[in-house]
Tab-separated table of C-alpha atoms in Angstrom:
chain	number	residue	atom	x	y	z
A	1	MET	CA	-0.097	0.021	0.046
A	2	GLY	CA	2.985	2.244	-0.126
A	3	GLU	CA	2.049	5.284	1.874
A	4	TYR	CA	0.734	3.315	5.039
A	5	ARG	CA	2.575	1.333	7.483
A	6	ALA	CA	1.440	-1.539	9.968
A	7	ILE	CA	1.376	-0.112	13.440
A	8	LYS	CA	3.362	-2.445	15.947
A	9	THR	CA	1.193	-4.635	18.084
A	10	ILE	CA	1.832	-6.091	21.703
A	11	LYS	CA	0.685	-9.302	23.525
A	12	LEU	CA	-2.211	-8.999	25.855
A	13	ASP	CA	-0.963	-11.732	28.343
A	14	GLU	CA	-0.163	-9.126	31.043
A	15	VAL	CA	-3.338	-6.885	30.486
A	16	PHE	CA	-6.070	-7.533	32.998
A	17	GLN	CA	-8.067	-4.272	33.358
A	18	PHE	CA	-9.827	-1.427	31.697
A	19	CYS	CA	-8.537	2.150	31.795
A	20	ASP	CA	-10.014	4.619	34.185
A	21	HIS	CA	-12.566	7.043	32.715
A	22	TYR	CA	-10.627	10.271	33.173
A	23	ASP	CA	-12.356	12.587	30.828
A	24	SER	CA	-15.662	11.073	30.378
A	25	GLU	CA	-18.796	11.026	32.736
A	26	PRO	CA	-21.127	8.146	32.728
A	27	LEU	CA	-24.200	8.843	30.488
A	28	SER	CA	-27.570	9.141	32.021
A	29	LEU	CA	-31.004	10.378	31.021
A	30	SER	CA	-29.799	13.825	32.057
A	31	SER	CA	-26.849	13.886	29.779
A	32	SER	CA	-26.751	15.952	26.706
A	33	ALA	CA	-28.781	14.431	23.771
A	34	LEU	CA	-25.713	15.324	21.570
A	35	LYS	CA	-23.861	12.348	23.203
A	36	VAL	CA	-26.077	9.849	21.334
A	37	VAL	CA	-26.648	11.618	18.014
A	38	THR	CA	-25.189	10.079	14.756
A	39	ASP	CA	-24.043	13.353	13.182
A	40	PHE	CA	-23.902	13.248	9.324
A	41	THR	CA	-21.344	16.027	9.271
A	42	ARG	CA	-18.979	13.691	11.046
A	43	ARG	CA	-19.986	10.265	9.777
A	44	GLN	CA	-21.310	9.305	6.425
A	45	PRO	CA	-25.130	8.359	6.647
A	46	GLN	CA	-25.826	4.679	6.051
A	47	VAL	CA	-27.742	4.783	2.596
A	48	ILE	CA	-29.119	2.208	0.254
A	49	MET	CA	-30.406	2.503	-3.230
A	50	LYS	CA	-34.178	2.162	-3.680
A	51	ASP	CA	-33.771	-0.726	-6.305
A	52	VAL	CA	-31.863	-3.093	-4.198
A	53	ASP	CA	-33.774	-6.345	-3.825
A	54	VAL	CA	-34.948	-7.079	-0.185
A	55	ASP	CA	-32.719	-10.145	0.345
A	56	HIS	CA	-29.581	-8.341	-0.557
A	57	ALA	CA	-30.736	-5.360	1.391
A	58	LEU	CA	-31.250	-7.582	4.529
A	59	TYR	CA	-27.846	-9.173	3.881
A	60	MET	CA	-26.125	-5.615	3.798
A	61	MET	CA	-27.704	-4.718	6.945
A	62	ILE	CA	-26.749	-7.818	8.792
A	63	ASN	CA	-23.166	-7.595	7.732
A	64	GLY	CA	-22.993	-3.890	8.431
A	65	HIS	CA	-24.536	-4.282	11.849
A	66	VAL	CA	-27.095	-1.684	11.191
A	67	ARG	CA	-30.866	-1.832	11.628
A	68	LEU	CA	-31.705	1.287	9.547
A	69	LYS	CA	-30.615	2.723	6.251
A	70	LEU	CA	-31.721	5.949	4.384
A	71	VAL	CA	-33.149	5.162	0.976
A	72	ILE	CA	-32.030	7.118	-1.859
A	73	ASP	CA	-32.506	7.228	-5.666
A	74	HIS	CA	-29.757	7.443	-8.356
A	75	ASP	CA	-29.712	11.315	-7.909
A	76	ASP	CA	-28.985	10.842	-4.153
A	77	THR	CA	-32.423	12.306	-3.373
A	78	PHE	CA	-33.692	11.032	0.108
A	79	LEU	CA	-36.876	8.942	-0.284
A	80	GLY	CA	-37.432	7.255	3.040
A	81	VAL	CA	-36.128	4.639	5.398
A	82	ILE	CA	-35.718	0.937	5.593
A	83	THR	CA	-35.212	-1.171	8.609
A	84	ALA	CA	-34.217	-4.666	9.267
A	85	LYS	CA	-37.679	-5.381	10.624
A	86	ASP	CA	-39.221	-4.008	7.374
A	87	LEU	CA	-37.225	-6.771	5.325
A	88	THR	CA	-38.318	-9.761	7.436
A	89	GLY	CA	-41.535	-11.424	8.420
A	90	ARG	CA	-45.173	-10.855	7.581
A	91	LYS	CA	-44.813	-7.430	5.956
A	92	VAL	CA	-42.548	-8.818	3.064
A	93	LEU	CA	-45.050	-11.570	2.387
A	94	ALA	CA	-48.046	-9.313	2.461
A	95	THR	CA	-46.385	-6.965	0.104
A	96	ALA	CA	-45.298	-9.625	-2.242
A	97	GLN	CA	-48.830	-11.106	-2.239
A	98	LYS	CA	-50.368	-7.608	-2.803
A	99	LYS	CA	-48.055	-6.744	-5.727
A	100	SER	CA	-48.341	-10.338	-7.144
A	101	LEU	CA	-44.512	-10.562	-7.055
A	102	GLY	CA	-42.141	-13.174	-5.632
A	103	ARG	CA	-39.997	-12.268	-2.541
A	104	ALA	CA	-36.821	-12.076	-4.790
A	105	ASP	CA	-38.664	-9.465	-7.035
A	106	LEU	CA	-39.350	-7.023	-4.112
A	107	THR	CA	-37.063	-3.937	-3.728
A	108	VAL	CA	-36.259	-1.522	-0.835
A	109	GLU	CA	-38.604	0.961	-2.383
A	110	ASP	CA	-41.551	-1.509	-2.117
A	111	MET	CA	-40.857	-1.980	1.806
A	112	MET	CA	-39.564	1.274	2.988
A	113	THR	CA	-41.300	3.879	5.082
A	114	LYS	CA	-41.611	6.835	2.879
A	115	ARG	CA	-40.338	10.246	3.626
A	116	PHE	CA	-43.661	11.797	4.242
A	117	GLU	CA	-44.597	9.091	6.947
A	118	LEU	CA	-41.442	9.992	8.953
A	119	GLN	CA	-41.039	12.405	11.973
A	120	ALA	CA	-37.914	14.572	12.431
A	121	MET	CA	-36.534	16.916	15.147
A	122	PRO	CA	-34.750	20.178	14.433
A	123	TYR	CA	-31.009	19.755	15.318
A	124	ARG	CA	-30.932	23.132	17.161
A	125	LEU	CA	-33.523	21.711	19.618
A	126	VAL	CA	-31.504	18.650	20.192
A	127	GLU	CA	-28.520	20.787	20.962
A	128	SER	CA	-30.135	21.833	24.248
A	129	ALA	CA	-32.046	18.721	25.132
A	130	LYS	CA	-31.225	15.780	27.283
A	131	ILE	CA	-31.206	12.114	26.356
A	132	GLY	CA	-34.343	11.573	28.444
A	133	ASP	CA	-36.165	14.152	26.228
A	134	VAL	CA	-35.239	12.097	23.163
A	135	VAL	CA	-36.390	8.865	24.744
A	136	GLU	CA	-39.783	10.681	25.569
A	137	THR	CA	-39.974	11.848	22.027
A	138	LEU	CA	-39.281	8.222	20.519
A	139	GLN	CA	-41.964	6.866	22.909
A	140	ASP	CA	-44.351	9.775	21.878
A	141	ILE	CA	-43.931	9.000	18.006
A	142	GLY	CA	-43.661	5.256	18.476
A	143	GLN	CA	-40.498	4.860	16.386
A	144	GLN	CA	-37.064	3.329	17.039
A	145	HIS	CA	-35.229	6.204	15.256
A	146	VAL	CA	-35.829	9.851	14.713
A	147	LEU	CA	-33.949	11.832	12.052
A	148	LEU	CA	-32.537	15.312	12.692
A	149	VAL	CA	-32.752	18.171	10.274
A	150	ASP	CA	-30.673	21.387	10.299
A	151	ASP	CA	-32.122	24.852	9.699
A	152	LYS	CA	-31.879	24.700	6.047
A	153	GLY	CA	-34.071	21.610	6.106
A	154	ALA	CA	-31.378	19.103	5.111
A	155	LEU	CA	-30.847	15.833	7.031
A	156	ARG	CA	-28.268	16.416	9.717
A	157	GLY	CA	-28.257	13.164	11.751
A	158	MET	CA	-30.278	10.458	13.437
A	159	ILE	CA	-30.738	9.051	17.049
A	160	SER	CA	-31.711	5.551	17.709
A	161	ALA	CA	-33.163	3.913	20.715
A	162	SER	CA	-30.639	1.138	20.341
A	163	ASP	CA	-27.793	3.672	20.399
A	164	ILE	CA	-29.218	5.128	23.504
A	165	ALA	CA	-29.710	1.702	25.244
A	166	ARG	CA	-26.010	0.901	24.503
A	167	ALA	CA	-24.716	4.301	25.705
A	168	LEU	CA	-26.782	4.037	29.043
A	169	HIS	CA	-26.250	0.224	29.378
A	170	MET	CA	-30.063	-0.126	30.025
A	171	PRO	CA	-33.039	-1.204	27.952
A	172	VAL	CA	-34.998	1.559	26.118
A	173	ASN	CA	-38.460	0.170	25.284
A	174	ILE	CA	-40.271	2.009	22.488
A	175	LEU	CA	-43.745	0.884	21.665
A	176	GLU	CA	-44.560	1.094	18.009
A	177	LYS	CA	-47.514	3.315	17.322
A	178	ALA	CA	-49.781	2.591	14.514
A	179	ARG	CA	-50.533	5.266	12.020
A	180	SER	CA	-53.307	3.537	10.162
A	181	PHE	CA	-55.667	0.680	10.351
A	182	LYS	CA	-53.181	-1.352	8.258
A	183	SER	CA	-50.412	-0.406	10.733
A	184	ILE	CA	-52.751	-1.628	13.637
A	185	PHE	CA	-53.198	-5.083	11.906
A	186	GLU	CA	-49.375	-5.402	11.312
A	187	ILE	CA	-48.473	-4.707	14.830
A	188	ILE	CA	-51.069	-7.046	16.232
A	189	HIS	CA	-49.806	-9.731	14.098
A	190	ASP	CA	-46.221	-9.156	14.738
A	191	ARG	CA	-46.885	-9.387	18.505
A	192	GLU	CA	-48.830	-12.711	17.865
A	193	GLU	CA	-45.830	-14.106	16.135
A	194	LEU	CA	-43.634	-13.055	19.107
A	195	ASP	CA	-45.984	-14.686	21.534
A	196	ALA	CA	-46.185	-17.937	19.699
């Protein structure tokens, strides 16, 4: 690779402890919400093209250890979001049947949550919010993720319940809220599958 060099490594046989947390306080619900933001000015957002088939999309998400990707078209226009949950279970089968397609013919666009169905928070409000405020918001909107927009209306970042749970070392339970009769039906049947 020419311009890069391997860094010398050491054996761990004499290492038994973790370092002290000198400069970081433990996070709590009262900590700044900025501590759990995935900021798109610092990290490239996880995106996926709208025409990727569902099986390949699920494979990409599992191997990338992500639960949500932003859906874009060939002009990089934001269209919506897709979650790993959207790509598994009853919803995929119902969509395939409704469109008279085989599972292999379904794309991310067929399964995604469209932009107009999503909620977002202004980034400037998150700057002064606490993690507990974000948890309350996620519970209020009944979603596992919330997108953040800047003052110009562009996507600035995202916060997920799973990131909060990891940061706080505690469960963050968000009950999904139905936005239509169809959603109520899907939620009930998903819960029945979990109980079985």
